[in-house]
XYZ file of C-alpha atoms in Angstrom:
303
model
C -44.688 -71.305 79.089
C -46.661 -70.102 75.562
C -49.279 -71.204 74.726
C -49.510 -72.090 70.839
C -53.661 -71.253 70.962
C -53.489 -68.013 72.580
C -53.320 -64.362 70.641
C -51.137 -61.882 70.168
C -52.393 -59.280 73.297
C -55.577 -57.801 72.175
C -57.206 -60.499 70.046
C -58.590 -63.886 70.720
C -59.545 -67.045 69.119
C -62.633 -69.340 69.852
C -63.081 -72.672 68.950
C -60.247 -75.106 66.751
C -58.619 -73.436 64.150
C -59.950 -70.380 63.088
C -58.131 -66.590 62.866
C -57.297 -64.267 66.009
C -59.710 -61.909 66.182
C -59.604 -58.177 68.220
C -60.968 -58.070 71.271
C -64.712 -56.788 70.703
C -65.522 -53.373 71.670
C -68.989 -51.896 72.944
C -70.270 -51.077 69.169
C -69.949 -54.869 68.443
C -71.181 -56.142 71.852
C -74.306 -53.846 71.648
C -75.165 -55.786 68.157
C -74.145 -58.545 67.984
C -74.522 -60.518 71.390
C -77.898 -61.652 72.102
C -77.941 -62.391 75.890
C -80.220 -65.704 76.685
C -80.436 -65.833 80.237
C -78.602 -65.463 83.884
C -76.757 -68.141 85.016
C -74.495 -66.599 87.856
C -75.017 -63.776 90.131
C -72.276 -62.291 92.639
C -71.487 -59.576 94.822
C -69.689 -57.366 91.393
C -70.949 -58.865 88.300
C -73.808 -60.612 86.624
C -73.636 -63.544 84.214
C -74.816 -64.260 81.389
C -75.081 -67.580 78.807
C -75.241 -64.947 75.670
C -74.584 -65.595 71.760
C -71.976 -64.025 69.466
C -72.012 -65.212 65.751
C -73.856 -69.090 67.152
C -71.139 -69.068 69.762
C -72.020 -69.725 72.673
C -70.260 -67.252 75.322
C -70.419 -65.199 78.875
C -71.393 -61.839 79.513
C -70.606 -60.509 82.496
C -72.196 -57.113 83.971
C -71.414 -54.761 86.787
C -74.253 -55.706 89.598
C -73.722 -53.012 92.021
C -71.944 -49.594 90.788
C -70.677 -48.718 94.434
C -68.328 -51.982 93.449
C -67.352 -50.414 90.022
C -63.601 -50.130 90.967
C -63.678 -54.061 91.876
C -64.869 -54.576 88.141
C -62.864 -52.786 86.627
C -59.609 -54.211 88.634
C -60.522 -57.125 87.192
C -61.209 -56.635 83.783
C -57.244 -55.364 83.784
C -55.975 -58.127 85.469
C -57.894 -60.169 83.013
C -56.513 -58.596 79.725
C -52.823 -58.191 81.301
C -52.920 -62.425 82.363
C -54.584 -64.120 79.659
C -52.603 -67.262 79.274
C -53.520 -70.852 79.430
C -54.477 -70.420 83.152
C -57.371 -67.842 82.715
C -60.421 -67.454 81.446
C -60.237 -66.068 77.308
C -60.892 -62.439 77.103
C -63.089 -61.839 74.044
C -63.629 -58.371 74.439
C -65.039 -55.915 76.486
C -67.103 -52.332 76.640
C -65.505 -49.853 79.858
C -68.328 -47.487 79.617
C -71.086 -49.773 80.085
C -69.524 -51.956 82.605
C -69.487 -55.128 80.368
C -66.713 -57.735 79.818
C -67.000 -60.868 77.062
C -65.161 -64.331 78.003
C -65.521 -67.484 76.755
C -68.026 -69.696 77.869
C -67.573 -72.957 79.967
C -71.412 -75.274 80.166
C -69.805 -76.773 83.390
C -69.534 -73.986 85.248
C -67.605 -73.359 88.456
C -65.366 -75.907 89.971
C -68.124 -76.048 92.925
C -70.031 -78.285 90.543
C -67.311 -80.977 90.572
C -68.625 -83.778 92.097
C -72.460 -83.286 90.546
C -70.421 -83.533 87.277
C -68.221 -86.774 87.958
C -71.520 -88.348 89.116
C -73.297 -87.795 85.879
C -73.043 -91.276 83.430
C -71.441 -89.091 80.751
C -68.347 -87.711 82.858
C -68.301 -90.707 85.117
C -65.481 -92.903 83.710
C -63.378 -89.144 84.337
C -63.941 -89.899 88.099
C -60.730 -91.278 89.128
C -57.649 -90.473 91.065
C -55.663 -89.716 88.546
C -57.983 -87.310 86.883
C -58.775 -86.001 90.169
C -55.167 -85.295 91.079
C -54.114 -83.521 87.411
C -57.146 -81.135 88.016
C -55.422 -80.276 91.934
C -52.164 -80.330 89.873
C -54.192 -77.670 87.140
C -55.045 -75.817 90.719
C -51.241 -75.558 91.774
C -50.282 -74.483 88.859
C -52.578 -71.795 88.810
C -51.512 -70.216 91.309
C -48.258 -70.879 90.732
C -48.865 -68.662 87.271
C -50.785 -65.800 89.748
C -47.521 -65.608 92.061
C -45.312 -65.595 89.452
C -47.078 -63.694 86.913
C -46.283 -60.703 84.166
C -47.516 -57.706 86.376
C -45.714 -59.988 89.919
C -46.685 -61.574 92.977
C -50.432 -61.426 93.084
C -52.703 -63.113 95.827
C -55.642 -64.688 95.273
C -58.450 -62.659 97.985
C -61.661 -63.768 97.302
C -60.907 -66.884 99.106
C -62.236 -67.260 102.684
C -63.662 -70.182 102.893
C -63.699 -72.986 100.133
C -67.119 -72.567 98.725
C -65.387 -69.084 97.313
C -62.494 -70.716 96.698
C -64.490 -73.188 93.814
C -66.434 -70.255 93.275
C -63.524 -68.425 91.216
C -62.580 -71.332 88.938
C -63.990 -72.876 86.142
C -63.824 -76.335 85.032
C -63.324 -76.834 81.514
C -65.079 -79.473 78.792
C -62.062 -81.321 78.105
C -62.147 -81.401 82.637
C -58.537 -78.706 83.282
C -59.576 -75.921 85.695
C -59.445 -71.887 84.488
C -59.292 -68.876 86.504
C -62.050 -67.135 85.832
C -62.545 -63.881 89.040
C -59.508 -61.835 88.768
C -61.602 -58.973 90.869
C -59.493 -58.847 94.083
C -55.779 -60.096 93.393
C -53.644 -57.562 95.557
C -49.984 -57.280 94.490
C -47.423 -58.110 96.831
C -43.696 -56.614 96.172
C -41.294 -57.842 99.224
C -38.460 -56.633 98.200
C -40.271 -52.707 98.251
C -42.389 -53.592 101.784
C -45.434 -53.823 99.902
C -48.289 -56.424 101.703
C -52.111 -57.493 101.264
C -54.414 -57.349 103.074
C -57.823 -59.263 101.506
C -60.692 -56.533 102.508
C -61.452 -54.461 105.026
C -63.147 -57.261 107.831
C -62.239 -58.828 109.752
C -62.275 -62.743 108.656
C -62.454 -66.270 110.416
C -62.488 -69.676 110.087
C -59.992 -72.101 109.924
C -60.353 -71.857 106.447
C -58.388 -68.585 106.391
C -54.705 -68.803 106.983
C -53.723 -68.155 110.818
C -52.332 -64.584 110.041
C -55.285 -62.968 108.369
C -57.100 -63.788 111.944
C -57.304 -60.824 114.255
C -54.009 -61.206 116.467
C -54.996 -58.761 119.261
C -57.842 -61.344 120.745
C -61.113 -60.549 121.553
C -60.557 -57.855 124.245
C -59.307 -55.565 121.603
C -62.299 -54.252 118.895
C -61.068 -55.476 115.506
C -59.995 -52.190 113.397
C -58.197 -52.529 109.694
C -55.777 -50.104 110.860
C -54.680 -51.750 112.977
C -54.789 -55.235 110.956
C -51.026 -56.635 110.170
C -50.643 -57.170 105.992
C -49.382 -60.388 104.873
C -47.948 -62.112 101.970
C -49.092 -64.487 99.436
C -48.129 -67.573 101.365
C -51.663 -67.256 102.705
C -52.857 -68.663 99.211
C -50.195 -72.141 100.393
C -52.463 -72.342 103.446
C -55.337 -73.136 101.568
C -53.731 -75.725 99.199
C -55.023 -78.801 101.331
C -57.672 -77.908 101.482
C -58.628 -77.244 98.188
C -56.778 -80.366 97.038
C -59.233 -82.572 99.906
C -61.859 -81.560 97.806
C -60.895 -82.253 94.332
C -59.821 -85.385 94.719
C -62.778 -86.845 96.106
C -63.610 -90.283 97.409
C -62.761 -92.442 94.761
C -60.307 -95.589 94.876
C -56.490 -94.382 95.165
C -57.483 -90.676 96.551
C -56.553 -92.242 100.159
C -52.966 -93.174 99.023
C -52.861 -89.572 97.116
C -53.039 -88.208 100.193
C -51.497 -90.519 101.894
C -48.374 -89.188 99.637
C -49.158 -85.654 99.761
C -49.684 -85.391 103.589
C -45.701 -84.155 103.959
C -45.610 -81.613 101.471
C -49.344 -80.038 102.652
C -48.118 -80.681 106.288
C -45.521 -77.970 105.233
C -48.413 -76.286 103.664
C -50.120 -75.614 106.677
C -47.521 -74.542 108.843
C -47.976 -71.561 111.040
C -45.099 -69.264 110.349
C -45.906 -68.377 106.414
C -41.611 -67.718 105.833
C -41.511 -72.015 106.668
C -44.498 -72.634 104.286
C -42.988 -73.661 100.804
C -43.199 -72.301 97.636
C -45.614 -73.004 94.537
C -42.704 -74.101 92.446
C -42.041 -76.433 95.553
C -45.429 -77.525 95.720
C -46.190 -78.701 91.871
C -42.720 -80.513 91.473
C -43.865 -82.319 94.749
C -47.139 -83.132 93.346
C -46.070 -84.330 89.637
C -43.437 -86.617 91.250
C -45.998 -88.631 93.204
C -48.399 -88.414 90.511
C -45.454 -89.880 88.199
C -44.473 -92.180 91.258
C -48.001 -93.159 91.389
C -48.864 -93.595 87.463
C -45.934 -95.897 87.254
C -46.966 -98.392 90.520
C -50.642 -98.062 88.665
C -48.863 -99.800 85.828
C -46.776 -102.003 87.629
C -49.061 -103.986 89.849
C -47.750 -105.762 92.652
C -44.943 -102.825 93.611
C -47.678 -101.991 96.578
C -46.208 -104.796 98.110
C -43.261 -104.134 98.434
C -43.763 -100.706 100.216
């Protein structure tokens, strides 16, 4: 799935028809990039809206030295996974813990509903555009589960807000994954499973296999917590899609059509949940069906 706008490894292109340029290194970042303002801060990084040769760019810096392993893992992933699904890397300086990426003014997916309320984007607030975002989301998870590095699990996903903050909304209303700090690798044939962090997870949002299985009598102990696989990501798809579909005319009809595949995603036994490929195919089939229906009014009465 090669995107023609992508450059060879180690290069980037900004804007429409420009040439591919090599990733900026420490020297160029220190002399050519100007910080404008802090636009976000997480546990691992601080993000600054910055300027490079009249382009707005995003500069991330390590916020907490204790988390430098996470930061460097995120950088490694960003380098290896450059594709149409992942935010574009423009350069980095490892010794200063700095990463430069393309800037997306609409910010994280958390702000979707606020953006769609703005007069400028109101016309995009339709079931069709929203469903396309859900398809984007599933396509990204599919890419991570079938990445050049193997099967990667999106671990920074213990609640809906956390999930949404890992993704960016582009100005043309697509989704990119932006935060790759917590992406462990599953290798089932080698018997390698994962755990998302070392603390006890709670709540309805995480998959059942991510919850402590031994009841309240047994205090949580990381070593006793059984590992799991990428099907935790599948469990979360219905909740994320539900948010993306929002409450516009037609979104309940989409939900009605998605009912069966979403019920399958919520199977208690991870092995019974569908693959991302199945979810993606089903989403696309339903989109085609609903667009056909929308183009032929009167078909709905026949259902």
